[in-house]
PDB file of C-alpha atoms in Angstrom:
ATOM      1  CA  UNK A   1      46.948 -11.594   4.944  1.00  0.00           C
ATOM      2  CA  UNK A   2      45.947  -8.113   5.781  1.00  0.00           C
ATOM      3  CA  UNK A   3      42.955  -6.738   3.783  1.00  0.00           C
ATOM      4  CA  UNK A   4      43.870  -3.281   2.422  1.00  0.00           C
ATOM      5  CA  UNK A   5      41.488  -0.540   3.917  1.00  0.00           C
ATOM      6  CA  UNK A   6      42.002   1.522   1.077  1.00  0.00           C
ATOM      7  CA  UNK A   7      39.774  -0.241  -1.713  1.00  0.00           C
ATOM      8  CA  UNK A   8      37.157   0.001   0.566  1.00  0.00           C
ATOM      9  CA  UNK A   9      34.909   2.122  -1.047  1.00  0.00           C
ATOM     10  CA  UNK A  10      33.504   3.565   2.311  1.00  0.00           C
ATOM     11  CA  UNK A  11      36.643   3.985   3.950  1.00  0.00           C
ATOM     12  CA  UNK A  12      38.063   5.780   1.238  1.00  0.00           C
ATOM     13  CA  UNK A  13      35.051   8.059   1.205  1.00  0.00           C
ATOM     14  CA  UNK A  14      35.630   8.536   5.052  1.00  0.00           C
ATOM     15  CA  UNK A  15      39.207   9.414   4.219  1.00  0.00           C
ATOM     16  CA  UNK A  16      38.140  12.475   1.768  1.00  0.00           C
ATOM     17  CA  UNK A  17      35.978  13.521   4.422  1.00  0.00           C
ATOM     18  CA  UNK A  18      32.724  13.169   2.206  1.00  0.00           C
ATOM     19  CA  UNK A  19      30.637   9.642   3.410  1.00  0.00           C
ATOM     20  CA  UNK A  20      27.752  11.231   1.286  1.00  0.00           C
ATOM     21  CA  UNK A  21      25.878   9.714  -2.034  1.00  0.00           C
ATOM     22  CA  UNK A  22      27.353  11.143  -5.206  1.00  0.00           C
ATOM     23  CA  UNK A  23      24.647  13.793  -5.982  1.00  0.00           C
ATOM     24  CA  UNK A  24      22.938  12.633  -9.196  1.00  0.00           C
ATOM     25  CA  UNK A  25      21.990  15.698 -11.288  1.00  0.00           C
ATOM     26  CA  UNK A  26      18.311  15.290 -12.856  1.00  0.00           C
ATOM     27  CA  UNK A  27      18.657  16.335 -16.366  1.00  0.00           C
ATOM     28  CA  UNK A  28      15.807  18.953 -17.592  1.00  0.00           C
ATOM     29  CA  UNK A  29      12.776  17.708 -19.639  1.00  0.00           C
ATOM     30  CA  UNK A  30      12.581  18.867 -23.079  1.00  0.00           C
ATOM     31  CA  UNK A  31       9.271  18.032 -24.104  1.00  0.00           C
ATOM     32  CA  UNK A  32       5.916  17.680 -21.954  1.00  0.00           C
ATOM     33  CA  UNK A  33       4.351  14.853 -22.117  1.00  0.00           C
ATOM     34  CA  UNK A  34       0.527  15.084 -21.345  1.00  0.00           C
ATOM     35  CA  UNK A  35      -1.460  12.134 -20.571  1.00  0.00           C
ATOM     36  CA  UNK A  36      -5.212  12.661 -21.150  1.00  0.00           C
ATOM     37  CA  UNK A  37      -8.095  10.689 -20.680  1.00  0.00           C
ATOM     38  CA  UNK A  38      -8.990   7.057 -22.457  1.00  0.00           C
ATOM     39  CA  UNK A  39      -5.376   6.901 -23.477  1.00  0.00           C
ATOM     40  CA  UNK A  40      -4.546  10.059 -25.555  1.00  0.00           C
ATOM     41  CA  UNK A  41      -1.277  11.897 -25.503  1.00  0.00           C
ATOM     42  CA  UNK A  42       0.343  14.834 -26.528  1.00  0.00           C
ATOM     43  CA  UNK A  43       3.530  16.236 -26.458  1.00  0.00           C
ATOM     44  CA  UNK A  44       4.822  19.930 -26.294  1.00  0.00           C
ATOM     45  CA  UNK A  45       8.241  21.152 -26.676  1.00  0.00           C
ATOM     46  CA  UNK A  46       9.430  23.451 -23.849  1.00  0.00           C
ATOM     47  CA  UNK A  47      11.434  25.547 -26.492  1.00  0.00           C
ATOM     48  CA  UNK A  48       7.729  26.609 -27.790  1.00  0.00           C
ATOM     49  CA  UNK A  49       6.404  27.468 -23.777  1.00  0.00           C
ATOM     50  CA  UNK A  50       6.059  31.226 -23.877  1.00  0.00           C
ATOM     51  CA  UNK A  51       4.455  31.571 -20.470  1.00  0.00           C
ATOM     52  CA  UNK A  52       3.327  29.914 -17.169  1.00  0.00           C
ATOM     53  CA  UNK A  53       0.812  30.937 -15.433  1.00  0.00           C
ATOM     54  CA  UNK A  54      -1.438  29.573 -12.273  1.00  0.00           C
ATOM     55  CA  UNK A  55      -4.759  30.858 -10.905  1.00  0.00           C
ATOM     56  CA  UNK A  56      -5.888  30.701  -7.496  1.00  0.00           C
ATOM     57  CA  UNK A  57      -9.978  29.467  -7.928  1.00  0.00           C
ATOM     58  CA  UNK A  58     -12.459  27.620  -5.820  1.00  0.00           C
ATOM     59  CA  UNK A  59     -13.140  24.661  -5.859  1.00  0.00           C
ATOM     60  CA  UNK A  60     -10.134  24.022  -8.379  1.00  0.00           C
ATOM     61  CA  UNK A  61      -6.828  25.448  -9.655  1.00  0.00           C
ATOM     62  CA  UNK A  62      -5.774  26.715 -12.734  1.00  0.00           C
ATOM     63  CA  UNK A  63      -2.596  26.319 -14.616  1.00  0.00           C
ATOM     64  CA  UNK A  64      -2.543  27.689 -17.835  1.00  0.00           C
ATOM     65  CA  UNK A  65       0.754  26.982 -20.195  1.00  0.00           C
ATOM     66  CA  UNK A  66       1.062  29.412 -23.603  1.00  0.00           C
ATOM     67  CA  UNK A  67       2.421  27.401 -25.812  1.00  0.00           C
ATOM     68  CA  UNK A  68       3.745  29.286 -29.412  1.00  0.00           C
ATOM     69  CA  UNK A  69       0.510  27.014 -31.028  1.00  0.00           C
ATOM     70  CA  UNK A  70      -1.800  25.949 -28.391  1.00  0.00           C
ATOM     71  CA  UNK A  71      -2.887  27.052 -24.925  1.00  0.00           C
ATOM     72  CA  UNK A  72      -2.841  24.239 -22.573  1.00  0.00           C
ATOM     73  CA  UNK A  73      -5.130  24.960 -19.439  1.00  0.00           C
ATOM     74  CA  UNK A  74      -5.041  22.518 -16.436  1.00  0.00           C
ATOM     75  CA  UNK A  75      -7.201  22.747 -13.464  1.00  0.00           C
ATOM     76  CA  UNK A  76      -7.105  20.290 -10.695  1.00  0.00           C
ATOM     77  CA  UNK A  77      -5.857  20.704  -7.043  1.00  0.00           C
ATOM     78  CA  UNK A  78      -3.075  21.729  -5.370  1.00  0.00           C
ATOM     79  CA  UNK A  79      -1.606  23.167  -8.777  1.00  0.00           C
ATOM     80  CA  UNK A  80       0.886  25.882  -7.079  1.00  0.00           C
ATOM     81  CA  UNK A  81       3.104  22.426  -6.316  1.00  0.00           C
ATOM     82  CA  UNK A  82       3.374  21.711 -10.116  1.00  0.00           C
ATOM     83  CA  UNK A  83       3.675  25.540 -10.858  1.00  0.00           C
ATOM     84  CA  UNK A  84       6.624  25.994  -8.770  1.00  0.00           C
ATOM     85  CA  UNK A  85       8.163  22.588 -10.927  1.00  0.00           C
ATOM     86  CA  UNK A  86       8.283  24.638 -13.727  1.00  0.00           C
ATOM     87  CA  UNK A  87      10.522  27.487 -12.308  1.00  0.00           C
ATOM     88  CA  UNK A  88      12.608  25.359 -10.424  1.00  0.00           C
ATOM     89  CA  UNK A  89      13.041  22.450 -13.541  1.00  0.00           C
ATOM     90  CA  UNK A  90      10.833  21.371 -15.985  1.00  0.00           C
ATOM     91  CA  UNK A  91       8.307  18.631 -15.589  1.00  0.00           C
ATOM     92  CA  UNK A  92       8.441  15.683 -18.214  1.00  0.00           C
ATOM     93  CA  UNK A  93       4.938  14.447 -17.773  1.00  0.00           C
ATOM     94  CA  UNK A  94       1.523  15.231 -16.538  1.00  0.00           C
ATOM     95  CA  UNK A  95      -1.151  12.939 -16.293  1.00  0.00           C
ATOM     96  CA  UNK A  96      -5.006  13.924 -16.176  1.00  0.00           C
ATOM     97  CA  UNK A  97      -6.585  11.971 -13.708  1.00  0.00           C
ATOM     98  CA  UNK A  98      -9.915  11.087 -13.656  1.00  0.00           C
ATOM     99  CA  UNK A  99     -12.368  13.573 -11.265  1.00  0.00           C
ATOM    100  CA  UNK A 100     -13.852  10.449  -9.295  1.00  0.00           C
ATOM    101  CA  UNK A 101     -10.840   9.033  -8.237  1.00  0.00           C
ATOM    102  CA  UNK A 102      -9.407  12.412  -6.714  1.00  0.00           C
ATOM    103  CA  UNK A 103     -11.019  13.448  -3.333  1.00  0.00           C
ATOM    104  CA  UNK A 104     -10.383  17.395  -2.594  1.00  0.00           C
ATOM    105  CA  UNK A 105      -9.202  17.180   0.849  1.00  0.00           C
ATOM    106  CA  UNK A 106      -7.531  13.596   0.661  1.00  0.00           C
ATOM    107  CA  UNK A 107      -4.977  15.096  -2.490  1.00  0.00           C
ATOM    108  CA  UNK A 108      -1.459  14.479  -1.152  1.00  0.00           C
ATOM    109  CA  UNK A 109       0.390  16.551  -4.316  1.00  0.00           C
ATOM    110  CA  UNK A 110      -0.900  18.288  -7.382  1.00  0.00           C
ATOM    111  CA  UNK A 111      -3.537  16.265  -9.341  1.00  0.00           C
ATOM    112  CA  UNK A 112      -5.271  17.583 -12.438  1.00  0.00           C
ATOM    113  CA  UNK A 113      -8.125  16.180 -13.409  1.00  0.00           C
ATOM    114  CA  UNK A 114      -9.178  18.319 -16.630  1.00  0.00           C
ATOM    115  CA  UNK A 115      -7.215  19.402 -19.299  1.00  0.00           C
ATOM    116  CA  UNK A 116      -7.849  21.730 -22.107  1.00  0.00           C
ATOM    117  CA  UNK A 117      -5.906  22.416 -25.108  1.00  0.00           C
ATOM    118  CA  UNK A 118      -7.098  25.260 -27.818  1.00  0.00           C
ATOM    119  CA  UNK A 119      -4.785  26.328 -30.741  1.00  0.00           C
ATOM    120  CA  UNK A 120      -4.044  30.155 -30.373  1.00  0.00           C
ATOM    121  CA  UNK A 121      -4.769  32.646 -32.771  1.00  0.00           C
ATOM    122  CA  UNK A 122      -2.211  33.698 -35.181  1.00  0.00           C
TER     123      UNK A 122
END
């Protein structure tokens, strides 16, 4: 007996003219989740992030995130990367790494590796 080409899932996709994956749509973070050192976390609701904004500094990077109640300040390297995540979609974690484990020149993507966070004045 025959097998019918048309269950084939491929074949059928060939037929619509479309062999690609089915995009998959990432859904956007609502919260930040920051991972600090010796196992402390926090997390910030985007609906509270006023304003983004990096700094270009030798030797290291600054992101700093205005937050309705705190000011978040990240410096690492390679922090333009994670700036341009939050324009483009919002990043759902961030994880301070620590300084000795993170060589300058060897830093494949955005690393931070200090984290401040200061309550702002009301």
């Amino acid at each position: 007996m025959p097998r019918n080409l048309y269950s084939n899932k491929t074949f059928q996709q060939l037929i619509e003219n479309d062999p690609t994956r089915p995009l998959v749509e990432r859904q956007l973070a609502h919260c930040l989740t920051l991972f600090l050192h010796e196992g402390r976390q926090m997390i910030f609701y985007y609906l509270y992030l006023v304003k983004v904004e990096f700094l270009l500094q030798d030797p290291l990077n600054a992101l700093i995130l205005r937050f309705t109640s705190d000011k978040v300040t990240l410096e690492g390297y390679r922090l333009h990367g994670l700036f341009l995540e939050f324009a483009q979609g919002k990043p759902d974690s961030i994880v301070v790494q620590e300084e000795r484990y993170v060589t300058a020149g060897v830093v494949g993507g955005p690393a931070v590796i200090n984290a401040t966070v200061e309550p702002t004045d009301r």
